[in-house]
Short mmCIF file of C-alpha atoms in Angstrom, two decimals:
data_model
loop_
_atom_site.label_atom_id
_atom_site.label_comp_id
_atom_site.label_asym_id
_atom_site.label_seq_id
_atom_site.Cartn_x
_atom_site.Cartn_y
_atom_site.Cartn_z
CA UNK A 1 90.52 62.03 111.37
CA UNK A 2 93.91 61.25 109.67
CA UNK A 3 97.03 62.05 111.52
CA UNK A 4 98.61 66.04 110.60
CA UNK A 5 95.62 66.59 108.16
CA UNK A 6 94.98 70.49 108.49
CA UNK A 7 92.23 72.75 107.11
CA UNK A 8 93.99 75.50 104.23
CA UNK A 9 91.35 77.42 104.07
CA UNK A 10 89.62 77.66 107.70
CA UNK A 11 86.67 78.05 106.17
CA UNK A 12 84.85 75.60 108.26
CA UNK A 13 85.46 74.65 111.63
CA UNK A 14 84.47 71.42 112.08
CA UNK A 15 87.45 70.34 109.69
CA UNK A 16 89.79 71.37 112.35
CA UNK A 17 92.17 69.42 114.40
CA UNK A 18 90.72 68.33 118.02
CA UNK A 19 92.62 65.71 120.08
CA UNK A 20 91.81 62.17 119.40
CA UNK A 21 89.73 59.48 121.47
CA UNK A 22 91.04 57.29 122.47
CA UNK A 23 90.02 53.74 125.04
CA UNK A 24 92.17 54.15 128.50
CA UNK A 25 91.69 51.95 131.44
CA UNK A 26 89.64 54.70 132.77
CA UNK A 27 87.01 54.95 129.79
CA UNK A 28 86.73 57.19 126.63
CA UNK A 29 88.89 59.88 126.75
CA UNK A 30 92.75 61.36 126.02
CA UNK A 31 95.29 59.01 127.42
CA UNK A 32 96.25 59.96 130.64
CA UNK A 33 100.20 60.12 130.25
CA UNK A 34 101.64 62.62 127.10
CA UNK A 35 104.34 62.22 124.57
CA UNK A 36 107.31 64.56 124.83
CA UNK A 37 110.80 64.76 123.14
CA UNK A 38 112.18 63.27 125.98
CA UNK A 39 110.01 60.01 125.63
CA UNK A 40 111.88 57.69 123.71
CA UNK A 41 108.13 56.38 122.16
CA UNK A 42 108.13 59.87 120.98
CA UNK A 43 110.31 59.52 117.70
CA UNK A 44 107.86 56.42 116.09
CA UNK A 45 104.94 58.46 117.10
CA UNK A 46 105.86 61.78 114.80
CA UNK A 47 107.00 59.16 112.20
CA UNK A 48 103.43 57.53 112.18
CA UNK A 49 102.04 60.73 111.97
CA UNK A 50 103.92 61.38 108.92
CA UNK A 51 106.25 63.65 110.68
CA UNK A 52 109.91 62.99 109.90
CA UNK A 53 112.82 63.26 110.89
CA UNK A 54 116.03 64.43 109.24
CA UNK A 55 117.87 61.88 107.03
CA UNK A 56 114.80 59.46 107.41
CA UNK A 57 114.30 56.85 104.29
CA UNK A 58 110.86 54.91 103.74
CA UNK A 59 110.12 51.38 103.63
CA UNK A 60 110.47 51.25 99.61
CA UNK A 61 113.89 52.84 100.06
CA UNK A 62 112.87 56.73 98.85
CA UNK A 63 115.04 59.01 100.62
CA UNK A 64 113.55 62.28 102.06
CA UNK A 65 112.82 64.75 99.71
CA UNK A 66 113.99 68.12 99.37
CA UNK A 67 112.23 71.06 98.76
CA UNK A 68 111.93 72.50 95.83
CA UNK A 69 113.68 76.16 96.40
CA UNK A 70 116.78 73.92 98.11
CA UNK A 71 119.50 75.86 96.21
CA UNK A 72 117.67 79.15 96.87
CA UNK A 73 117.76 78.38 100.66
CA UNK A 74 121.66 78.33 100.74
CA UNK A 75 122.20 81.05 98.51
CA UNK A 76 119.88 83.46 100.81
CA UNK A 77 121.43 82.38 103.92
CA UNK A 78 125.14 82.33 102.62
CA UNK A 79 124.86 86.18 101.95
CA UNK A 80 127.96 88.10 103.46
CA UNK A 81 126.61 90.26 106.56
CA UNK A 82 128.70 93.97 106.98
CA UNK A 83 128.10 93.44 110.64
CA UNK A 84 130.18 90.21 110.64
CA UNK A 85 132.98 90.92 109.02
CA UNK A 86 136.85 90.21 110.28
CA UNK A 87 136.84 94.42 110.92
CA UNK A 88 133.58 93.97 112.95
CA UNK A 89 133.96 90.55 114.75
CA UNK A 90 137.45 90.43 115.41
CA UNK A 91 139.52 87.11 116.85
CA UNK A 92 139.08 88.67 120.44
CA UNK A 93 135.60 88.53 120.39
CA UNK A 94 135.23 85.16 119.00
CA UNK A 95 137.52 84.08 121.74
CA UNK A 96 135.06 85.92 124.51
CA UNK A 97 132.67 83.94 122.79
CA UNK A 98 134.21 80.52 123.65
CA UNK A 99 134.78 81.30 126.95
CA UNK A 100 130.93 82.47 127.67
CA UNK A 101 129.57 79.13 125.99
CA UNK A 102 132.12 76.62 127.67
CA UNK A 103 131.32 78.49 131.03
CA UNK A 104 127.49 78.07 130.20
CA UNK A 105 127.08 74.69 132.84
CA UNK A 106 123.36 74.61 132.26
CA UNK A 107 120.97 74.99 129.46
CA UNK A 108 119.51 77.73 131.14
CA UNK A 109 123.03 79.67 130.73
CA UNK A 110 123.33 79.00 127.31
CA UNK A 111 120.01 80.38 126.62
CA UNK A 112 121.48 83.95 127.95
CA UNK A 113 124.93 83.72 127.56
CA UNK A 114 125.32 82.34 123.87
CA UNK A 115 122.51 82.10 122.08
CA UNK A 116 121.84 85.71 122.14
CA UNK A 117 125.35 86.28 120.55
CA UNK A 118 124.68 84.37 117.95
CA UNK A 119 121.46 86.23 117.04
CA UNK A 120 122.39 89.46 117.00
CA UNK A 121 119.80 92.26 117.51
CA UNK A 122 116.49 91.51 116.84
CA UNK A 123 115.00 93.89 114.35
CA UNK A 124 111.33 93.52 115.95
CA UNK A 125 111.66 92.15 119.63
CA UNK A 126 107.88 91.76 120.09
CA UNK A 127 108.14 88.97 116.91
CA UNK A 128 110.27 87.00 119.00
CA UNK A 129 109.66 84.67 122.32
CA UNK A 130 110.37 81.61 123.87
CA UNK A 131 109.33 79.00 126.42
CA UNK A 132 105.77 79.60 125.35
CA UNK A 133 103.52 76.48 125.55
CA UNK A 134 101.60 76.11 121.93
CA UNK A 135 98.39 74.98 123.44
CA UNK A 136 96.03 77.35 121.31
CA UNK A 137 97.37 74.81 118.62
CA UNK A 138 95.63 71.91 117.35
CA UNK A 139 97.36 68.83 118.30
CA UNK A 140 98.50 66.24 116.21
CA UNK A 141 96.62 63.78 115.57
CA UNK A 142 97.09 60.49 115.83
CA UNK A 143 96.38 57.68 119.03
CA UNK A 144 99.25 59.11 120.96
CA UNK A 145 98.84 62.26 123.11
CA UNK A 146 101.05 64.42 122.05
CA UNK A 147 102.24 67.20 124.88
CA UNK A 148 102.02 70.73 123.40
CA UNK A 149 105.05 72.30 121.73
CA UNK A 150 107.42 74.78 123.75
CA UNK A 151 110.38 75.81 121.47
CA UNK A 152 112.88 77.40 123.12
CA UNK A 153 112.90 80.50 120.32
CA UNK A 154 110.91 81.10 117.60
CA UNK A 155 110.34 83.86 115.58
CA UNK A 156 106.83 84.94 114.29
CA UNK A 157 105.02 87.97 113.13
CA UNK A 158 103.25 90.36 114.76
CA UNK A 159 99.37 89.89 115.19
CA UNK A 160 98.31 93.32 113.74
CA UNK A 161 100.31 92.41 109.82
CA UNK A 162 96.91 90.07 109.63
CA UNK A 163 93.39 90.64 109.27
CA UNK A 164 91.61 90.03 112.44
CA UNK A 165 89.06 87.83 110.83
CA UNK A 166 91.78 85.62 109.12
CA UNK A 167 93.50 85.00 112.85
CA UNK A 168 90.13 83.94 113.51
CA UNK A 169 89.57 81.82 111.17
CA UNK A 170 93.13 80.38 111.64
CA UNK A 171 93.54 80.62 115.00
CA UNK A 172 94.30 77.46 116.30
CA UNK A 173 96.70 76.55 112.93
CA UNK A 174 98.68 80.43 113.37
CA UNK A 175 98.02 81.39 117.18
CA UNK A 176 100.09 79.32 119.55
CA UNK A 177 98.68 81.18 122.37
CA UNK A 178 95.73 82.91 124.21
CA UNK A 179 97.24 85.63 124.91
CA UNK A 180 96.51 87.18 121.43
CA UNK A 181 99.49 89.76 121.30
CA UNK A 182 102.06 87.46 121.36
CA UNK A 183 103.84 86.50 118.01
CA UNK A 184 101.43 84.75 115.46
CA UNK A 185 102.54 81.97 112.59
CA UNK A 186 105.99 81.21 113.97
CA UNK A 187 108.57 79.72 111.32
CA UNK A 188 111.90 80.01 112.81
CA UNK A 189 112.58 77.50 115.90
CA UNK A 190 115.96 77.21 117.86
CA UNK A 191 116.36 74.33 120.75
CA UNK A 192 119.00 74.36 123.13
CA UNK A 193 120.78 72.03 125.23
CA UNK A 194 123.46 72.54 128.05
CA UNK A 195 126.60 70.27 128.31
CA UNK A 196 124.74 67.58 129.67
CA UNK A 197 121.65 67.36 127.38
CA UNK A 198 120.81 65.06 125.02
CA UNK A 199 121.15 66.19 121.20
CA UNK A 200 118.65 63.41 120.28
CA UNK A 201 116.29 65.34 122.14
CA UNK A 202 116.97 68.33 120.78
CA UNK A 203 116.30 66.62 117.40
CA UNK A 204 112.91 65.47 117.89
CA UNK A 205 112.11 68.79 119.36
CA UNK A 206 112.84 70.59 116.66
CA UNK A 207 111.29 68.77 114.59
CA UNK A 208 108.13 68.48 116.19
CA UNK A 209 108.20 72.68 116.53
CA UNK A 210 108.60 72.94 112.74
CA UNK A 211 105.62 70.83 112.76
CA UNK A 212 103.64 73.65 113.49
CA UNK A 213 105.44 76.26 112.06
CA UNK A 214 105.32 74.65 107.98
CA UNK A 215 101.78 73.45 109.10
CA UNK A 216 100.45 77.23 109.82
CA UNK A 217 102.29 78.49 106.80
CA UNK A 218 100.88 76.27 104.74
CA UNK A 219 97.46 76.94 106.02
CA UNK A 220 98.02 80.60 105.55
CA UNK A 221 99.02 80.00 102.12
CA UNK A 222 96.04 78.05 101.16
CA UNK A 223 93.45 80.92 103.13
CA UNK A 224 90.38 81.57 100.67
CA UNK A 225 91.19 78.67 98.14
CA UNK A 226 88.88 75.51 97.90
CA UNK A 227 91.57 72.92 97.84
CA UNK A 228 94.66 72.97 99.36
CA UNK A 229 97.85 73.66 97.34
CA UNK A 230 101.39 72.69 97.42
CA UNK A 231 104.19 74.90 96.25
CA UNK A 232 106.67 71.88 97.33
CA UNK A 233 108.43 74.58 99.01
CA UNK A 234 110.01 75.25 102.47
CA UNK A 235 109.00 78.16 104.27
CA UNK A 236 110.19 77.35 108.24
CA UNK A 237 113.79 76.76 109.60
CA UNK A 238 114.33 74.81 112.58
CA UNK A 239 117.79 75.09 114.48
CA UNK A 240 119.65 73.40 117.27
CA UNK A 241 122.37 74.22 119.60
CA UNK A 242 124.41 71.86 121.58
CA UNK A 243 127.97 72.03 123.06
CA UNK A 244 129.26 74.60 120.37
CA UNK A 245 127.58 73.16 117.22
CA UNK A 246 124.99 75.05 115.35
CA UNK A 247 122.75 72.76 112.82
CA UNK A 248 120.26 74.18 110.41
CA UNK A 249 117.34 72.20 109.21
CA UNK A 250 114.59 73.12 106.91
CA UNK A 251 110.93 72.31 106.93
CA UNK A 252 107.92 71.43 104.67
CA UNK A 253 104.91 69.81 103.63
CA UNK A 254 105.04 67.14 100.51
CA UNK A 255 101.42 66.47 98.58
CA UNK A 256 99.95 63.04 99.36
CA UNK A 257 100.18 60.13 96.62
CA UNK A 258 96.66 59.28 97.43
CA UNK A 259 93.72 61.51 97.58
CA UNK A 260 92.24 62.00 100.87
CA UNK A 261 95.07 61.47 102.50
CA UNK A 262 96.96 64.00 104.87
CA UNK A 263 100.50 65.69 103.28
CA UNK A 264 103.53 64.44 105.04
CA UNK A 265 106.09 66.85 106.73
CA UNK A 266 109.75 66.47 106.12
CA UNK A 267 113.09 68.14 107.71
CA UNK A 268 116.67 68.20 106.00
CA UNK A 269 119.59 69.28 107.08
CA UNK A 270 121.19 72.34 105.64
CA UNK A 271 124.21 73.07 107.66
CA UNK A 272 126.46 72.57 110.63
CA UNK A 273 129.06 75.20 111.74
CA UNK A 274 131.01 74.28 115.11
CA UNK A 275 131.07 77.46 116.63
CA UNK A 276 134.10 77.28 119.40
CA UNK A 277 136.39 75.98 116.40
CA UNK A 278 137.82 79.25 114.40
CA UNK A 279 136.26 82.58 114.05
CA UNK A 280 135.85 81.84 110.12
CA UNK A 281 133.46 79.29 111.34
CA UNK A 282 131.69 81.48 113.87
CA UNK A 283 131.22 84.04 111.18
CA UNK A 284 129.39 81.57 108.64
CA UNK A 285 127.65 79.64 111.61
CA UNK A 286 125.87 83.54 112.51
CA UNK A 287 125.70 84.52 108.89
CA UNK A 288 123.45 81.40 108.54
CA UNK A 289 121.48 81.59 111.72
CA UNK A 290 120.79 85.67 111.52
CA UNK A 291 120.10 85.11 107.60
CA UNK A 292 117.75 82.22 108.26
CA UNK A 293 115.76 84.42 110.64
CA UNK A 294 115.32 87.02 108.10
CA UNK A 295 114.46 85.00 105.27
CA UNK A 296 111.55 83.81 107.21
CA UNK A 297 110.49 87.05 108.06
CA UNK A 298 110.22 87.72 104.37
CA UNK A 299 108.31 84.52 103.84
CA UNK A 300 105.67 85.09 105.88
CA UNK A 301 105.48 88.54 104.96
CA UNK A 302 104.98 87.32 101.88
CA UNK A 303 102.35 85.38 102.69
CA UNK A 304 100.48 87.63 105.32
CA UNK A 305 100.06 90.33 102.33
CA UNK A 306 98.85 87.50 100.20
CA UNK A 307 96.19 86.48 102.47
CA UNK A 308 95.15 89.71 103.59
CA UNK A 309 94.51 90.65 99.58
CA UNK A 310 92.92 87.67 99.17
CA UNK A 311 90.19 88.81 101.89
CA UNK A 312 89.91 91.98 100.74
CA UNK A 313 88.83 90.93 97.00
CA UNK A 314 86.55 89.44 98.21
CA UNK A 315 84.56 92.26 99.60
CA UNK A 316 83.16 92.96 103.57
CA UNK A 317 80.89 91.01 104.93
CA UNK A 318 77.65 91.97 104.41
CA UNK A 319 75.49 93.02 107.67
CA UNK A 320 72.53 91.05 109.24
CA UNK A 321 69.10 92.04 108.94
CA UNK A 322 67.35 94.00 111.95
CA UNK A 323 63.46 92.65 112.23
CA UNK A 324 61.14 95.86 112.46
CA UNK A 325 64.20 98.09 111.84
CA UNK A 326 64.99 100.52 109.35
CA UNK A 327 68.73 100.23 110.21
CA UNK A 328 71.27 97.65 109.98
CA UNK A 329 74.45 96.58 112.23
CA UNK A 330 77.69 97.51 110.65
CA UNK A 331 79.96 95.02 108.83
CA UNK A 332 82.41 94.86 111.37
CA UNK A 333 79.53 93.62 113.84
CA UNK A 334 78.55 91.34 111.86
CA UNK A 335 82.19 89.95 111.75
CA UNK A 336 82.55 89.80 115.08
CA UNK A 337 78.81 88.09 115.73
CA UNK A 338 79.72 85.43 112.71
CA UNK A 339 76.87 86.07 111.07
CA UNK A 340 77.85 85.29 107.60
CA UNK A 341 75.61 82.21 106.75
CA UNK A 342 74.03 81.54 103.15
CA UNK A 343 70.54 82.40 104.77
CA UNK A 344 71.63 85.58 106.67
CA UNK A 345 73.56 86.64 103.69
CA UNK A 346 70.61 85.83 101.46
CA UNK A 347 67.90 88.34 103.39
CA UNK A 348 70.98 91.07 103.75
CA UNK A 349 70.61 91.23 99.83
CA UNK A 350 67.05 92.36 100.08
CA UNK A 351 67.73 94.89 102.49
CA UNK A 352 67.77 98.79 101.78
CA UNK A 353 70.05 100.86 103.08
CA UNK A 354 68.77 104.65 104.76
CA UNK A 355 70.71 106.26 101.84
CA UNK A 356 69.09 103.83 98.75
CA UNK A 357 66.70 105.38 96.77
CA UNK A 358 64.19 102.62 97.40
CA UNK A 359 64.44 103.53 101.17
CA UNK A 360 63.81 107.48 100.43
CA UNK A 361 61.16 106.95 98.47
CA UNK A 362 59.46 104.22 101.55
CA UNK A 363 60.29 107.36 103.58
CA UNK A 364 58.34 110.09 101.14
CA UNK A 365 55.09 108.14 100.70
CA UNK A 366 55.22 107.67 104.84
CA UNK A 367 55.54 111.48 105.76
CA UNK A 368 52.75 112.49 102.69
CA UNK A 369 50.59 109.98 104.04
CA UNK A 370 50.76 111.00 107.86
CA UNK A 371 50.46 114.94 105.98
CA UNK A 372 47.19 113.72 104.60
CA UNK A 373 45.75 112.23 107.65
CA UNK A 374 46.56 115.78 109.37
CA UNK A 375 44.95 117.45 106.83
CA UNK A 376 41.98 115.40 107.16
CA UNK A 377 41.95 115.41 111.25
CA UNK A 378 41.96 119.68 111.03
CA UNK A 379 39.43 119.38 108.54
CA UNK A 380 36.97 117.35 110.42
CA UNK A 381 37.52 119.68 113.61
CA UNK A 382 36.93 122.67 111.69
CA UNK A 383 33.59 121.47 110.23
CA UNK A 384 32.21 120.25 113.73
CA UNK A 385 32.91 123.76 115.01
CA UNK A 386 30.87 125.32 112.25
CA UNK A 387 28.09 123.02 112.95
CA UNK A 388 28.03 123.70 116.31
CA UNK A 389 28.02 127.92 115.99
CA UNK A 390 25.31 127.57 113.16
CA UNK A 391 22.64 125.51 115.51
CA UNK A 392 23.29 128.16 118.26
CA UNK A 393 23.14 130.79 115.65
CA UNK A 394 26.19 132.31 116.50
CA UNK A 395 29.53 133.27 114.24
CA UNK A 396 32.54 131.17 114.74
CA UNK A 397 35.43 133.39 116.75
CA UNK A 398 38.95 133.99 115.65
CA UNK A 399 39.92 131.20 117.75
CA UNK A 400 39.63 128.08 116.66
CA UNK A 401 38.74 126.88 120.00
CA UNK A 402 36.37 129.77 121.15
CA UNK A 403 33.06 128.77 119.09
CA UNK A 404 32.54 125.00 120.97
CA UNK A 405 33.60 126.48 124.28
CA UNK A 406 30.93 129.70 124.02
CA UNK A 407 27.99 126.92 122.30
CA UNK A 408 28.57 124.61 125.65
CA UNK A 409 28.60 127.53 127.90
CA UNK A 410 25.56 128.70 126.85
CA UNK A 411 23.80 125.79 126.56
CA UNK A 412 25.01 124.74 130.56
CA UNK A 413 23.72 128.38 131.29
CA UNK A 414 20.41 128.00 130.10
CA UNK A 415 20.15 124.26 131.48
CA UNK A 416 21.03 126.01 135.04
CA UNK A 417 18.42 128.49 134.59
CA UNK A 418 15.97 126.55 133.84
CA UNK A 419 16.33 124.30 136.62
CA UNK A 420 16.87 126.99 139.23
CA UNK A 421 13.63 128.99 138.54
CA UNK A 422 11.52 125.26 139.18
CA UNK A 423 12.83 123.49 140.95
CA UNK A 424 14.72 126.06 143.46
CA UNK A 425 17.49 124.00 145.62
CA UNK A 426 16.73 121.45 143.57
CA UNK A 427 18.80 122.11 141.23
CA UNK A 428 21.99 121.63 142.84
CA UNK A 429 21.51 117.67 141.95
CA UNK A 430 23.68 118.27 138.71
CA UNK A 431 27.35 116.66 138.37
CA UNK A 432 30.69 119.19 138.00
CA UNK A 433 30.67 122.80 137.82
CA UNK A 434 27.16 122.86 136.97
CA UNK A 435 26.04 121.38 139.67
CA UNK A 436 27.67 124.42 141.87
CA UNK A 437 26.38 126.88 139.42
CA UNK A 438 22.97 125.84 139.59
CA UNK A 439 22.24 125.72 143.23
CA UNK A 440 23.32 130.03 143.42
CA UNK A 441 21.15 130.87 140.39
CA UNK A 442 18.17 128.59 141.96
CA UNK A 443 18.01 130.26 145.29
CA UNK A 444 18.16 133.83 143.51
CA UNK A 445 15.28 132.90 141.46
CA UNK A 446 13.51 131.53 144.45
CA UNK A 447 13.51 135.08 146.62
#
């Protein structure tokens, strides 16, 4: 399969990503040793799988191209904040501010110490992690083994804004992670380096996180269509921090030349604010960061209520058929179960439901024909009783059991009788109750 090619819709699973084969020493399999940002190989490979970098320029000399709401972009994130204005971020605190980062020793530190300054409060905490392994992610593909993303932030959205059935169909382009409740179709990545780490590392980090993030988004954007669209938008930010400078990047997918081919994914640079160098420049290097996390909150809201409409137009799945069953499982099993083939779908149409009027009136003819056959049992016992009081010449009783009972009784009594007055002891050689019977009456008759 060709290298970052994803599946829009999810409609079918066997167009999803899976890691490659590839020939090692030891046989058939994924190479043995992974790619990571700090593998200098690692740069070539996301370039070869059309994932590139920021300022890159192609072999026939085209620059990288910029999305198409660029000037949008900046004018969102440029918006004045109340909360960081000179009354409420004062000269005091942006020196505290200094001091906390150029204490911060180890990356670590600056993870807690600064970062979180910079950010702000969080609006909805449980949209927001870090140091998360993507490995419920399909890889990117290409010879290489890739190792799987772990961004340092990101910001996503919480699993219950989308349908359950469209995180399942997604799930490995919009779930980084197993554990389901954990922020779904992140957008917004931030890496971080201490004093001593390496910036081009940070770089190919973030890049490789906004991978994923414009990858899912796009996929999300594309759910229910037959072939994939390109708005030639960007829809995920990717950030990086190192040594008191703040740089903003953006992400997104650009439509292959050729068809068949797989879309390539680009990052530009949108700004740089040096963060220890006046509090006019802390206040725009915040104002961008906190803005850019917003903006992409109201992107993939955007899209989440797109997607979810788009699911609901097109109606609940309709339940599988039941063999010898008047009743079906509900729609929501059937979701579950995946039962939503052309063949199962196909024999649900001919199905009746308890309330359809076809199905009430299978129900009538059942009970009037098991009425009938009452009818007609009750009948026949009645006449046989009859029968049997008219040979005996007898009237029936008021019971409808009496008449047979008092015919047989008679009968036996006479059959004892007869026996006893002959045949004396002899008689006892009947079976049952008559047998008893007989034997008293015979020795009476005897004397």
């Amino acid at each position: 399969m060709d290298p970052s090619q994803a599946s829009p819709t999810g409609r079918s699973r066997s167009r999803r990503f899976t890691i490659t084969e590839v020939t090692t020493e030891s046989g058939t399999g994924t190479t043995g040793k992974s790619l990571s940002p700090y593998n200098r190989a690692f740069q070539q490979a996301l370039i070869d799988a059309r994932v590139y970098p920021p300022y890159y320029r192609h072999l026939d000399g085209k620059a990288t191209p910029k999305p198409e709401n660029w000037d949008d972009i900046n004018k969102r994130l440029a918006q004045r904040r109340p909360s960081l204005s000179p009354s409420r971020f004062s000269k005091e605190q942006h020196e505290a501010f200094v001091e906390q980062d150029i204490s911060a020793a180890r990356e670590e530190q600056v993870k807690i110490r600064v970062i979180p300054l910079i950010q702000g409060t969080i609006k909805e905490p449980r949209a927001a992690l870090g140091e998360i392994l993507f490995t419920n992610l399909d890889a990117l593909m290409t010879d290489k083994n890739f190792a799987s993303a772990k961004p340092n932030f990101f910001h996503g959205a919480r699993p219950e804004k989308l349908n359950p059935r469209i995180r399942s169909e997604l799930e490995h382009l919009i779930v980084p992670s197993t554990q389901y409740d954990l922020p779904i179709i992140p957008t917004h990545f931030t890496a971080v380096k201490g004093p001593d780490g390496s910036p081009a590392v940070a770089y190919r980090q973030v890049t490789y996180d906004a991978f994923f993030g414009s990858r899912g988004f796009y996929a999300l954007q594309n759910y229910g269509r037959e072939e994939p669209q390109y708005d030639g938008k960007a829809h995920t930010i990717g950030t990086v921090y190192h040594d008191g400078i703040l740089r903003l990047f953006t992400s997104h997918p650009v439509q292959p030349t050729n068809p068949g081919e797989p879309p390539s994914y680009y990052m530009n640079h949108l700004e740089t604010s040096d963060m220890r160098k006046t509090v006019e420049a802390w206040r725009a290097g915040a104002t961008w960061y906190r803005n850019s996390i917003e903006w992409t909150e109201e992107e993939r809201d955007e899209a989440i209520s797109v997607a979810n409409e788009v699911l609901n137009q097109q109606g609940p799945v309709k339940p599988p058929i039941v063999p010898n069953m008047t009743t079906s499982f509900a729609s929501t099993g059937s979701q579950q179960l995946g039962l939503d083939s052309p063949t199962m779908e196909s024999q649900v149409e001919t199905a009746q439901s308890p309330n359809s009027e076809g199905f009430q009136t299978a129900v009538s003819s059942q009970e009037e024909e098991e009425e009938g056959r009452s009818r007609r049992q009750t009948s026949s016992r009645k006449k046989r009783s009859r029968e049997d009081f008219e040979s005996a010449g007898s009237m029936p009783s008021s019971s409808p059991g009496a008449a047979p009972q008092a015919s047989a009784a008679k009968k036996r009594k006479e059959r004892g009788s007869g026996r006893g007055s002959g045949r004396g002891r002899g008689s006892g050689r009947g079976r049952g109750s008559g047998r008893g019977r007989g034997r008293g009456r015979g020795k009476k008759s005897a004397r």
